[in-house]
Every structure is written in C-alpha cells, then in structure tokens.
Amino acid sequence: MPTISRFVAVSAAAASLLLAAACGGGAPAPAQIDLGSGPAAAGTVKKDALKDVTLTFVSYGGVYQKGQQDAAADPFAKESGARVLQDGPTDYAKLKAQVDSSNVTWDVVDSDAIWAQAQCGKLLQPLDYSIIDKSKVPAGLATECSVPAMQYGMVLVYNAKKFGANPPQGWADFFDTAKFPGKRAIPGVPGDAAPGPWEAALIADGVAPDKLFPLDVERANKKLTSVRSNLVFWKTGAESQQLLESGEVDMAMVWSGRAYAAVKNGAPFQVQWNQWMPIMDAISVPKGAKNPKAAMAMINYYLGAQQQAKLTELTSYSPVNTDAKPALDDLGTSFLTTRPEVASKATPIDSKWWAANQEAMIEKWSAWLGA
Amino acid sequence: MVLDQLSGDVSGAARPAADAPSPARTASDAGGRRPALLILPALIALAAFFLYPLALVAWNAFTDPTPGLGNFVWFFSEPANLATLGRTFTTALWVTAVSLLLSYPYAYAMTVAGPRVRGLLMMLVLLPFWTSLMVRTFAWVILLQDTGVINQLLGAVGLGPFSLIRTQTGVIIGMVQLLMPFMVLPLYAVMSGIDGRLLPAARSLGARPATAFVTVYMPLSLPGVSAGCLTVFISALGFYITPALLGSPTDALISQQIFTQVNGLLKWGRGGAMGVVLLGLTLVMIALLAVSLRRAGRRVSR
C-alpha cells in the first residue's frame, strides 16, 4: 500500500519536526554584555547595555505582576535596551522541568522566599552581588540565591461588626472559640506549607513567640485539631478574600495584601497587627538561565528606591528598599508592614529553619489536613 | 483493546431491538477500504501527546529518585494515601449513582416526548455542556457557600444553614452537574433505538406496566447504562478543578494529592506512581465492566 507508507513517512517527518521545535535546540550563546564599571547602584542600569538580549520575567500574574512590570520590568527594558517578556504563573514543576532538561526559558523568577532559600544551588543559582546592590535591602533579607521581591504578612483579621467592641488581641484569642465564637479561615493551600497556622497554634498554646523554633509540630497540630470544627481552609488568595467579602467567616488568618483588597472592597474587617508574621516573595535566577548577568542586572534595577515605591503604590505590598517613599492613601499606609509601629509587633519567623525543613513540613501539613 | 470490545458490545446489544441500520456499519462503509489511513493522524497525535508522556510518567514512577519499587512501597504504606484513594473511588461511585438516578428518567422522557419538548430537553443537557467547566464550578461556589443563594432561600423558609461547600456533598453535587451530559447522551442514544412497541406487546401478553418496564425495557437499555456509568465514573476519578474549588483540603481526592507531590514537593516519581496506581485500577474496572457487559449482552440476545 504505497499511499499509506508515503503518508507514514510524511507524518513521521512532521512529527520529528514538531519534536525538534519543542526541544528548542539552537539557542543563541549568552551575549557578551558590558554592564559598565564601578560598583552597582540599585535601580540603575547602563544605558543600552543589553541590546539584543531577551529576558523572561515570571511571577504570579494579576495586579501584582502588572505592578512589577510597570514599576520595574518595562522601565528596565527601556533603559537597558533589553526585550523583557512576561510569563506566569510561577510553577515549580515547570521550572524543574526546564532545569532538568537544560532548556531554561525563564530568567528572573518570583517565588516564595522560603522555597527560594531551599532551592539555592538546586534549581536556583547564586547571585553575583557585584552586579546586584543589596545595600538598601532590609538587613538579612538578601540570601545567597535570592533577594526579596516585596514584603507582606500573615495577619489576623476579624469582623469589626461582630468583635469591634472587644477585638481579639492575638493568636490566643484566635483559638479561643468560647470567647470569640464563629468560623475562622486559615490557609490550606494544596502542596504547600508555610509559616502561619503552626506558629499561631503554638503561641495560642503558650509558647513564647521568640521560642517557636524548631517548631513542635505535634503540639501545634493538637491545638489546631481542638478547634478544627470551627476552621475553614482557603486554598488560594482569591478564595481567602472571597471568604471575607461574603462574610463566610468571622476571623481569618490571611495574607495582608488580600486583607487590604477585601477591606478596600468594603468587607467589615480589621487587622490585629499584634503577633503578625512577616512573609515575602523572592526573586532569583534559575540554574542554567541563558543570560544570568543580564538577569541579575534586571534584579539590581528592580531593587531601586523609585521602583520599589512605585511597586508599593501599584500593589499595596511593602517595599524592599529602605529609601523607598511610596505615596499612599491612609488605608494603603495602614497596611504597610514596614512601618515601625507595625514592624515592632511581628513574630520572628526562622526562614532558615523553614527552608531546611519545608519538604518534611509539607508532608506533615498535608497529612494533618487530610486526616 | 477492551474499549473496542465495549463499544462493539454496546451497538451489538442494541441491534436486535433497533429497526434502523446499525450506525457502526454505516460508519465503516463511509471509511472505504483504508480505515487505517483515516485513523493514522489520530494515532500519531495520540502517540506523541498521550502515550509518550504517559510512558514518561510511568518511567518516572519506577526510576525517580532511584530505580525500583520505592514509590509504590511508599504509596501503599502511607495510610493517608489509601484513605485518599478510597475517598476518590467512593466519590466517583456516588457521582455515578446520582447521575444515573437523575439521568435515566430524563433520557426516557426524551424518548417519549414530542419533537419540540425533546429539542428543549436536549438543549437543557447541551447548554451547560458548552459552558466552561471553570465558569460552572465558580457558579456552584456562589450557589453553595454558607451565605450563598441556596442557603439564603432555605433560610427564608426557616431551614438551614447547611454546610454545602467545602464538603464531600458539595463536591458530589458539582461533579454530578458537570458529568450528567455524559450519562444522559449514551442513555438517550440507546433508549431511542429500543422499539417502542415492545412495551405494549409485553402488556398485551399480560404483564403489568411496571413489570413490562423492568423485565423488557430496562435490560434493553443496559448498554446505555454501562456506557454512561463507565464514562462518568472514569471521568470522576480524575477530576481536579471541581473538588479543588468545592471541596476542603481535608477531603482531597487523589488528583489533588498528585498535584501536591508534583508541584509542591517536586517528587515526580511519587506523583507518577500515584498516577500509575490510578490508571491500573481504572483499567481493572473497565475490564470488569466489559466482562459483565458481555454477559448481560448475551442474556439480552437470548
């Protein structure tokens, strides 16, 4: 049957072409780039230093990534001459697939900061701090493989209509279902475990906030189990916001950015900043990225005071440059976690411990959730 | 393949009662003498985009991080995994049973209704079918939540509030609505091929209406029942979005646990092993069904 065999040959040729295209062979070698002499200064890049360079910035989409694009990525592209593409959302499995197959198309990646610390040297490469100026980054937040992308917090919010006269004072009250009856929402993000529920449970169980680490997970789970019938688990930030806006819960442990959005939309909630927990996103460069120097030049630009101020104005997240002076309305200002009166109330989180133990913690958290 | 056998049986069992020419026969005639050529593009696409990735997943299950059965040993030694697997199968069974209960009378009504009503009934099945799964699932969130439409209506007549969202019940309600077209359509296809004169004939021989229906009509509709149940059950086993949005992480199904392993923990071997277990059990179910179906088919033709 000659027709069939010709057809097979054509199809096979087409399929192999397709495969070759999918494997994306023939990527250009890293361009020779000159970022100029002298020490790096955050928020700057040598004019037209990155002509012919294409970078892909990856983040979580929505208002956040749009803010990053407008505040940093697009101005950087304009000044450096680089072409900056946007992609997302950040997907750890996709990044792993890229690194494992040595076909990395993501250059600058926004991710959870603890995850970035845990992946240093595995999926992410060390940063060159002669290209990146970290002198204005708040102390201790820049690590070997990542710098912070912004700061926010895991906060306690309560329905001011219900508890306004006698508001909960901290996590002990969050777990006190006799004094504060009603449903409370806490994170239950599939495949993730992060600072929040366990720390709060331990504080409520009497552990001093500065003696939390290493976390006693058994004890924390016992405390959580004791209020389980009052708990609602949110799986995405959008869901947590929806729970506040629809009035499904009376108290919640949520990301401050989502609390801000819900309050702005008219949800009658207030933040109890006492014992809030700082969290942040990080930006980093994947191992095997095609042009790491250019990627780090972009990170250096991202950290500038102006860029950070604008990012905060656009997203409500707090800046990671100590000189940044965002212009915000009263509500926006009240959600800045970098204000001294808020910062002083934070529960310290041992992100090194979390990075070292996150994998085991994800399994323990998933097991408790599914029990 | 088992599936071929199955679909062959479906048309084979319907044929004795149908007076129209078998649709299977017509299709193969239209294909001419070179059916191989016609299915080749589909086969190539299937091989490149389904079989090859599937083989990779299976390969991962046995080799990542070390070669051997480690991932499977892990899967079967964790009680939480077995609980999830059990929950996945019971949820899928519930969804199948509820879908069948709702769809059987619906499909029957479609066969006895006049053309206009039948068209309307068909539209009612197809309209949601054409709407995006995400849209429908989010609509269920709004309907089912504690402060949602259903609870408000119930509240107005002094009932509730009931916990519907973030429960297994909520997941089953959402999944039944999403999967019902896959039950109604094969049921209707088979039922519309059953000769309507058989029921009066049975009654003229002395059978009471209920007896005639149960002993004559229902056995003839069995191929549609099996085809619908099989499609719904297998689709339900792998559902991800709906249980993720309507359920609680406490009642996670196996697809969500696979996500945890693959995206959260980056343990692709374990994720692969869970996928292989699910696929294996699904194939066993199909085989069992094919066997029972062939028996039932033989009974009907006798």
Short mmCIF file of N, CA and C in Angstrom, two decimals, chain B residues 43-147:
data_model
loop_
_atom_site.label_atom_id
_atom_site.label_comp_id
_atom_site.label_asym_id
_atom_site.label_seq_id
_atom_site.Cartn_x
_atom_site.Cartn_y
_atom_site.Cartn_z
N LEU B 43 -3.85 8.50 15.48
CA LEU B 43 -2.92 7.60 16.16
C LEU B 43 -1.61 8.31 16.45
N ILE B 44 -1.12 9.06 15.46
CA ILE B 44 0.15 9.76 15.65
C ILE B 44 0.02 10.80 16.76
N ALA B 45 -1.07 11.55 16.72
CA ALA B 45 -1.29 12.56 17.77
C ALA B 45 -1.36 11.89 19.13
N LEU B 46 -2.07 10.76 19.17
CA LEU B 46 -2.22 10.02 20.43
C LEU B 46 -0.87 9.55 20.94
N ALA B 47 -0.06 9.03 20.03
CA ALA B 47 1.26 8.51 20.42
C ALA B 47 2.15 9.64 20.92
N ALA B 48 2.16 10.75 20.21
CA ALA B 48 3.09 11.84 20.56
C ALA B 48 2.66 12.58 21.81
N PHE B 49 1.36 12.81 21.94
CA PHE B 49 0.91 13.68 23.02
C PHE B 49 0.22 12.95 24.16
N PHE B 50 0.04 11.66 24.02
CA PHE B 50 -0.57 10.93 25.13
C PHE B 50 0.30 9.74 25.56
N LEU B 51 0.59 8.85 24.62
CA LEU B 51 1.31 7.63 25.01
C LEU B 51 2.74 7.94 25.46
N TYR B 52 3.42 8.84 24.72
CA TYR B 52 4.80 9.15 25.08
C TYR B 52 4.89 9.80 26.47
N PRO B 53 4.08 10.87 26.73
CA PRO B 53 4.12 11.44 28.08
C PRO B 53 3.71 10.43 29.15
N LEU B 54 2.72 9.59 28.81
CA LEU B 54 2.27 8.58 29.78
C LEU B 54 3.40 7.63 30.12
N ALA B 55 4.15 7.23 29.07
CA ALA B 55 5.29 6.34 29.30
C ALA B 55 6.34 7.03 30.18
N LEU B 56 6.54 8.33 29.96
CA LEU B 56 7.50 9.07 30.79
C LEU B 56 7.07 9.07 32.25
N VAL B 57 5.78 9.29 32.47
CA VAL B 57 5.26 9.31 33.84
C VAL B 57 5.50 7.95 34.50
N ALA B 58 5.18 6.89 33.75
CA ALA B 58 5.37 5.55 34.29
C ALA B 58 6.86 5.28 34.55
N TRP B 59 7.69 5.74 33.63
CA TRP B 59 9.14 5.57 33.79
C TRP B 59 9.59 6.27 35.07
N ASN B 60 9.12 7.51 35.27
CA ASN B 60 9.45 8.26 36.48
C ASN B 60 9.06 7.49 37.74
N ALA B 61 7.87 6.87 37.67
CA ALA B 61 7.34 6.18 38.84
C ALA B 61 8.29 5.06 39.28
N PHE B 62 8.96 4.45 38.31
CA PHE B 62 9.84 3.32 38.66
C PHE B 62 11.31 3.72 38.81
N THR B 63 11.68 4.95 38.42
CA THR B 63 13.11 5.29 38.42
C THR B 63 13.48 6.52 39.25
N ASP B 64 12.51 7.36 39.62
CA ASP B 64 12.83 8.61 40.28
C ASP B 64 12.49 8.53 41.76
N PRO B 65 13.34 8.76 42.72
CA PRO B 65 14.73 9.16 42.55
C PRO B 65 15.69 8.00 42.31
N THR B 66 15.31 6.76 42.73
CA THR B 66 16.18 5.61 42.49
C THR B 66 15.36 4.52 41.83
N PRO B 67 15.98 3.72 40.97
CA PRO B 67 15.23 2.65 40.31
C PRO B 67 14.67 1.66 41.32
N GLY B 68 13.48 1.17 41.05
CA GLY B 68 12.90 0.17 41.94
C GLY B 68 11.45 0.50 42.24
N LEU B 69 10.93 -0.19 43.26
CA LEU B 69 9.51 -0.05 43.57
C LEU B 69 9.25 0.90 44.72
N GLY B 70 10.30 1.68 45.06
CA GLY B 70 10.23 2.56 46.24
C GLY B 70 8.99 3.42 46.29
N ASN B 71 8.63 4.03 45.15
CA ASN B 71 7.48 4.94 45.14
C ASN B 71 6.18 4.20 45.43
N PHE B 72 6.10 2.96 44.96
CA PHE B 72 4.87 2.19 45.18
C PHE B 72 4.81 1.71 46.62
N VAL B 73 5.98 1.31 47.15
CA VAL B 73 6.03 0.92 48.56
C VAL B 73 5.56 2.09 49.42
N TRP B 74 6.08 3.30 49.08
CA TRP B 74 5.66 4.49 49.83
C TRP B 74 4.16 4.68 49.73
N PHE B 75 3.63 4.54 48.51
CA PHE B 75 2.20 4.82 48.32
C PHE B 75 1.34 3.90 49.19
N PHE B 76 1.66 2.60 49.16
CA PHE B 76 0.79 1.66 49.86
C PHE B 76 1.07 1.56 51.35
N SER B 77 2.18 2.20 51.81
CA SER B 77 2.47 2.11 53.24
C SER B 77 1.98 3.34 54.00
N GLU B 78 1.53 4.36 53.28
CA GLU B 78 1.00 5.56 53.95
C GLU B 78 -0.51 5.45 54.07
N PRO B 79 -1.02 5.35 55.29
CA PRO B 79 -2.48 5.23 55.44
C PRO B 79 -3.21 6.40 54.79
N ALA B 80 -2.61 7.61 54.83
CA ALA B 80 -3.29 8.77 54.25
C ALA B 80 -3.54 8.58 52.75
N ASN B 81 -2.56 7.94 52.07
CA ASN B 81 -2.73 7.71 50.63
C ASN B 81 -3.88 6.76 50.35
N LEU B 82 -3.95 5.69 51.15
CA LEU B 82 -5.01 4.71 50.92
C LEU B 82 -6.36 5.32 51.22
N ALA B 83 -6.40 6.18 52.25
CA ALA B 83 -7.65 6.86 52.57
C ALA B 83 -8.08 7.74 51.39
N THR B 84 -7.11 8.44 50.82
CA THR B 84 -7.42 9.31 49.68
C THR B 84 -7.92 8.49 48.50
N LEU B 85 -7.26 7.37 48.25
CA LEU B 85 -7.65 6.51 47.14
C LEU B 85 -9.08 6.02 47.35
N GLY B 86 -9.36 5.57 48.57
CA GLY B 86 -10.70 5.09 48.89
C GLY B 86 -11.74 6.19 48.70
N ARG B 87 -11.40 7.39 49.17
CA ARG B 87 -12.31 8.52 49.06
C ARG B 87 -12.57 8.86 47.59
N THR B 88 -11.50 8.77 46.78
CA THR B 88 -11.65 9.06 45.36
C THR B 88 -12.64 8.10 44.72
N PHE B 89 -12.51 6.80 45.04
CA PHE B 89 -13.41 5.81 44.45
C PHE B 89 -14.83 5.95 44.97
N THR B 90 -14.99 6.22 46.28
CA THR B 90 -16.37 6.36 46.78
C THR B 90 -17.01 7.61 46.20
N THR B 91 -16.24 8.70 46.09
CA THR B 91 -16.81 9.91 45.49
C THR B 91 -17.25 9.63 44.06
N ALA B 92 -16.39 8.95 43.29
CA ALA B 92 -16.73 8.65 41.90
C ALA B 92 -17.96 7.75 41.82
N LEU B 93 -18.07 6.80 42.76
CA LEU B 93 -19.25 5.91 42.78
C LEU B 93 -20.52 6.69 43.07
N TRP B 94 -20.44 7.58 44.07
CA TRP B 94 -21.59 8.41 44.40
C TRP B 94 -22.02 9.23 43.20
N VAL B 95 -21.02 9.87 42.57
CA VAL B 95 -21.33 10.73 41.42
C VAL B 95 -22.01 9.90 40.34
N THR B 96 -21.48 8.69 40.09
CA THR B 96 -22.06 7.84 39.06
C THR B 96 -23.49 7.44 39.41
N ALA B 97 -23.69 7.05 40.67
CA ALA B 97 -25.02 6.58 41.08
C ALA B 97 -26.05 7.71 40.99
N VAL B 98 -25.68 8.89 41.51
CA VAL B 98 -26.63 10.01 41.49
C VAL B 98 -26.91 10.43 40.04
N SER B 99 -25.85 10.48 39.23
CA SER B 99 -26.05 10.84 37.82
C SER B 99 -27.02 9.87 37.15
N LEU B 100 -26.84 8.58 37.42
CA LEU B 100 -27.69 7.58 36.77
C LEU B 100 -29.15 7.75 37.20
N LEU B 101 -29.33 7.95 38.53
CA LEU B 101 -30.69 8.10 39.05
C LEU B 101 -31.39 9.29 38.42
N LEU B 102 -30.63 10.39 38.22
CA LEU B 102 -31.25 11.59 37.65
C LEU B 102 -31.40 11.47 36.14
N SER B 103 -30.44 10.80 35.49
CA SER B 103 -30.41 10.81 34.03
C SER B 103 -31.35 9.79 33.40
N TYR B 104 -31.57 8.65 34.09
CA TYR B 104 -32.36 7.59 33.47
C TYR B 104 -33.78 8.07 33.13
N PRO B 105 -34.51 8.61 34.14
CA PRO B 105 -35.85 9.11 33.80
C PRO B 105 -35.80 10.25 32.79
N TYR B 106 -34.75 11.08 32.88
CA TYR B 106 -34.62 12.22 31.98
C TYR B 106 -34.48 11.73 30.54
N ALA B 107 -33.58 10.75 30.34
CA ALA B 107 -33.36 10.24 28.99
C ALA B 107 -34.62 9.54 28.48
N TYR B 108 -35.33 8.86 29.39
CA TYR B 108 -36.56 8.18 28.99
C TYR B 108 -37.60 9.20 28.55
N ALA B 109 -37.70 10.28 29.33
CA ALA B 109 -38.64 11.34 28.97
C ALA B 109 -38.30 11.89 27.59
N MET B 110 -37.01 11.99 27.28
CA MET B 110 -36.62 12.50 25.97
C MET B 110 -37.13 11.60 24.85
N THR B 111 -37.15 10.27 25.10
CA THR B 111 -37.56 9.36 24.02
C THR B 111 -39.06 9.38 23.82
N VAL B 112 -39.85 9.66 24.88
CA VAL B 112 -41.31 9.61 24.72
C VAL B 112 -41.89 10.98 24.42
N ALA B 113 -41.09 12.05 24.58
CA ALA B 113 -41.62 13.40 24.37
C ALA B 113 -41.77 13.68 22.88
N GLY B 114 -42.61 14.67 22.56
CA GLY B 114 -42.75 15.13 21.18
C GLY B 114 -41.49 15.85 20.75
N PRO B 115 -41.35 16.07 19.43
CA PRO B 115 -40.09 16.63 18.92
C PRO B 115 -39.72 17.97 19.56
N ARG B 116 -40.72 18.81 19.84
CA ARG B 116 -40.40 20.13 20.36
C ARG B 116 -39.85 20.03 21.80
N VAL B 117 -40.56 19.28 22.62
CA VAL B 117 -40.11 19.10 24.01
C VAL B 117 -38.76 18.38 24.03
N ARG B 118 -38.60 17.41 23.11
CA ARG B 118 -37.34 16.68 23.07
C ARG B 118 -36.18 17.64 22.75
N GLY B 119 -36.44 18.54 21.79
CA GLY B 119 -35.41 19.53 21.46
C GLY B 119 -35.06 20.38 22.65
N LEU B 120 -36.07 20.78 23.41
CA LEU B 120 -35.85 21.60 24.59
C LEU B 120 -35.03 20.83 25.63
N LEU B 121 -35.43 19.57 25.85
CA LEU B 121 -34.71 18.74 26.83
C LEU B 121 -33.25 18.57 26.42
N MET B 122 -33.05 18.38 25.10
CA MET B 122 -31.70 18.21 24.59
C MET B 122 -30.88 19.48 24.83
N MET B 123 -31.51 20.63 24.58
CA MET B 123 -30.81 21.89 24.81
C MET B 123 -30.42 22.03 26.27
N LEU B 124 -31.32 21.63 27.16
CA LEU B 124 -31.05 21.75 28.59
C LEU B 124 -29.84 20.92 28.99
N VAL B 125 -29.63 19.81 28.27
CA VAL B 125 -28.45 19.00 28.56
C VAL B 125 -27.21 19.64 27.95
N LEU B 126 -27.37 20.13 26.72
CA LEU B 126 -26.19 20.58 25.98
C LEU B 126 -25.71 21.97 26.40
N LEU B 127 -26.64 22.85 26.80
CA LEU B 127 -26.23 24.21 27.13
C LEU B 127 -25.14 24.26 28.19
N PRO B 128 -25.39 23.63 29.36
CA PRO B 128 -24.31 23.64 30.36
C PRO B 128 -23.05 22.93 29.85
N PHE B 129 -23.27 21.92 29.01
CA PHE B 129 -22.15 21.16 28.45
C PHE B 129 -21.22 22.07 27.65
N TRP B 130 -21.80 23.09 27.02
CA TRP B 130 -21.00 24.00 26.21
C TRP B 130 -20.40 25.14 27.03
N THR B 131 -20.80 25.23 28.30
CA THR B 131 -20.27 26.29 29.15
C THR B 131 -18.98 25.80 29.81
N SER B 132 -18.02 26.70 29.96
CA SER B 132 -16.73 26.32 30.51
C SER B 132 -16.87 25.70 31.90
N LEU B 133 -16.07 24.69 32.14
CA LEU B 133 -16.07 23.99 33.41
C LEU B 133 -15.76 24.93 34.56
N MET B 134 -14.84 25.87 34.32
CA MET B 134 -14.47 26.81 35.38
C MET B 134 -15.66 27.68 35.75
N VAL B 135 -16.35 28.17 34.71
CA VAL B 135 -17.50 29.05 34.96
C VAL B 135 -18.54 28.31 35.79
N ARG B 136 -18.83 27.07 35.38
CA ARG B 136 -19.85 26.32 36.10
C ARG B 136 -19.43 26.04 37.54
N THR B 137 -18.12 25.73 37.72
CA THR B 137 -17.67 25.42 39.08
C THR B 137 -17.76 26.67 39.96
N PHE B 138 -17.38 27.83 39.42
CA PHE B 138 -17.47 29.05 40.23
C PHE B 138 -18.93 29.40 40.52
N ALA B 139 -19.80 29.09 39.56
CA ALA B 139 -21.22 29.32 39.82
C ALA B 139 -21.68 28.48 41.00
N TRP B 140 -21.17 27.26 41.08
CA TRP B 140 -21.52 26.40 42.22
C TRP B 140 -20.99 26.94 43.52
N VAL B 141 -19.81 27.58 43.48
CA VAL B 141 -19.27 28.20 44.71
C VAL B 141 -20.28 29.22 45.22
N ILE B 142 -20.77 30.05 44.31
CA ILE B 142 -21.70 31.11 44.71
C ILE B 142 -23.02 30.52 45.20
N LEU B 143 -23.47 29.44 44.55
CA LEU B 143 -24.72 28.81 44.97
C LEU B 143 -24.59 28.11 46.32
N LEU B 144 -23.47 27.44 46.52
CA LEU B 144 -23.37 26.51 47.65
C LEU B 144 -22.83 27.13 48.94
N GLN B 145 -22.15 28.28 48.83
CA GLN B 145 -21.47 28.77 50.04
C GLN B 145 -22.47 29.08 51.17
N ASP B 146 -21.93 29.17 52.41
CA ASP B 146 -22.80 29.30 53.58
C ASP B 146 -23.71 30.52 53.47
N THR B 147 -23.21 31.59 52.83
CA THR B 147 -24.05 32.77 52.66
C THR B 147 -24.59 32.82 51.23
#
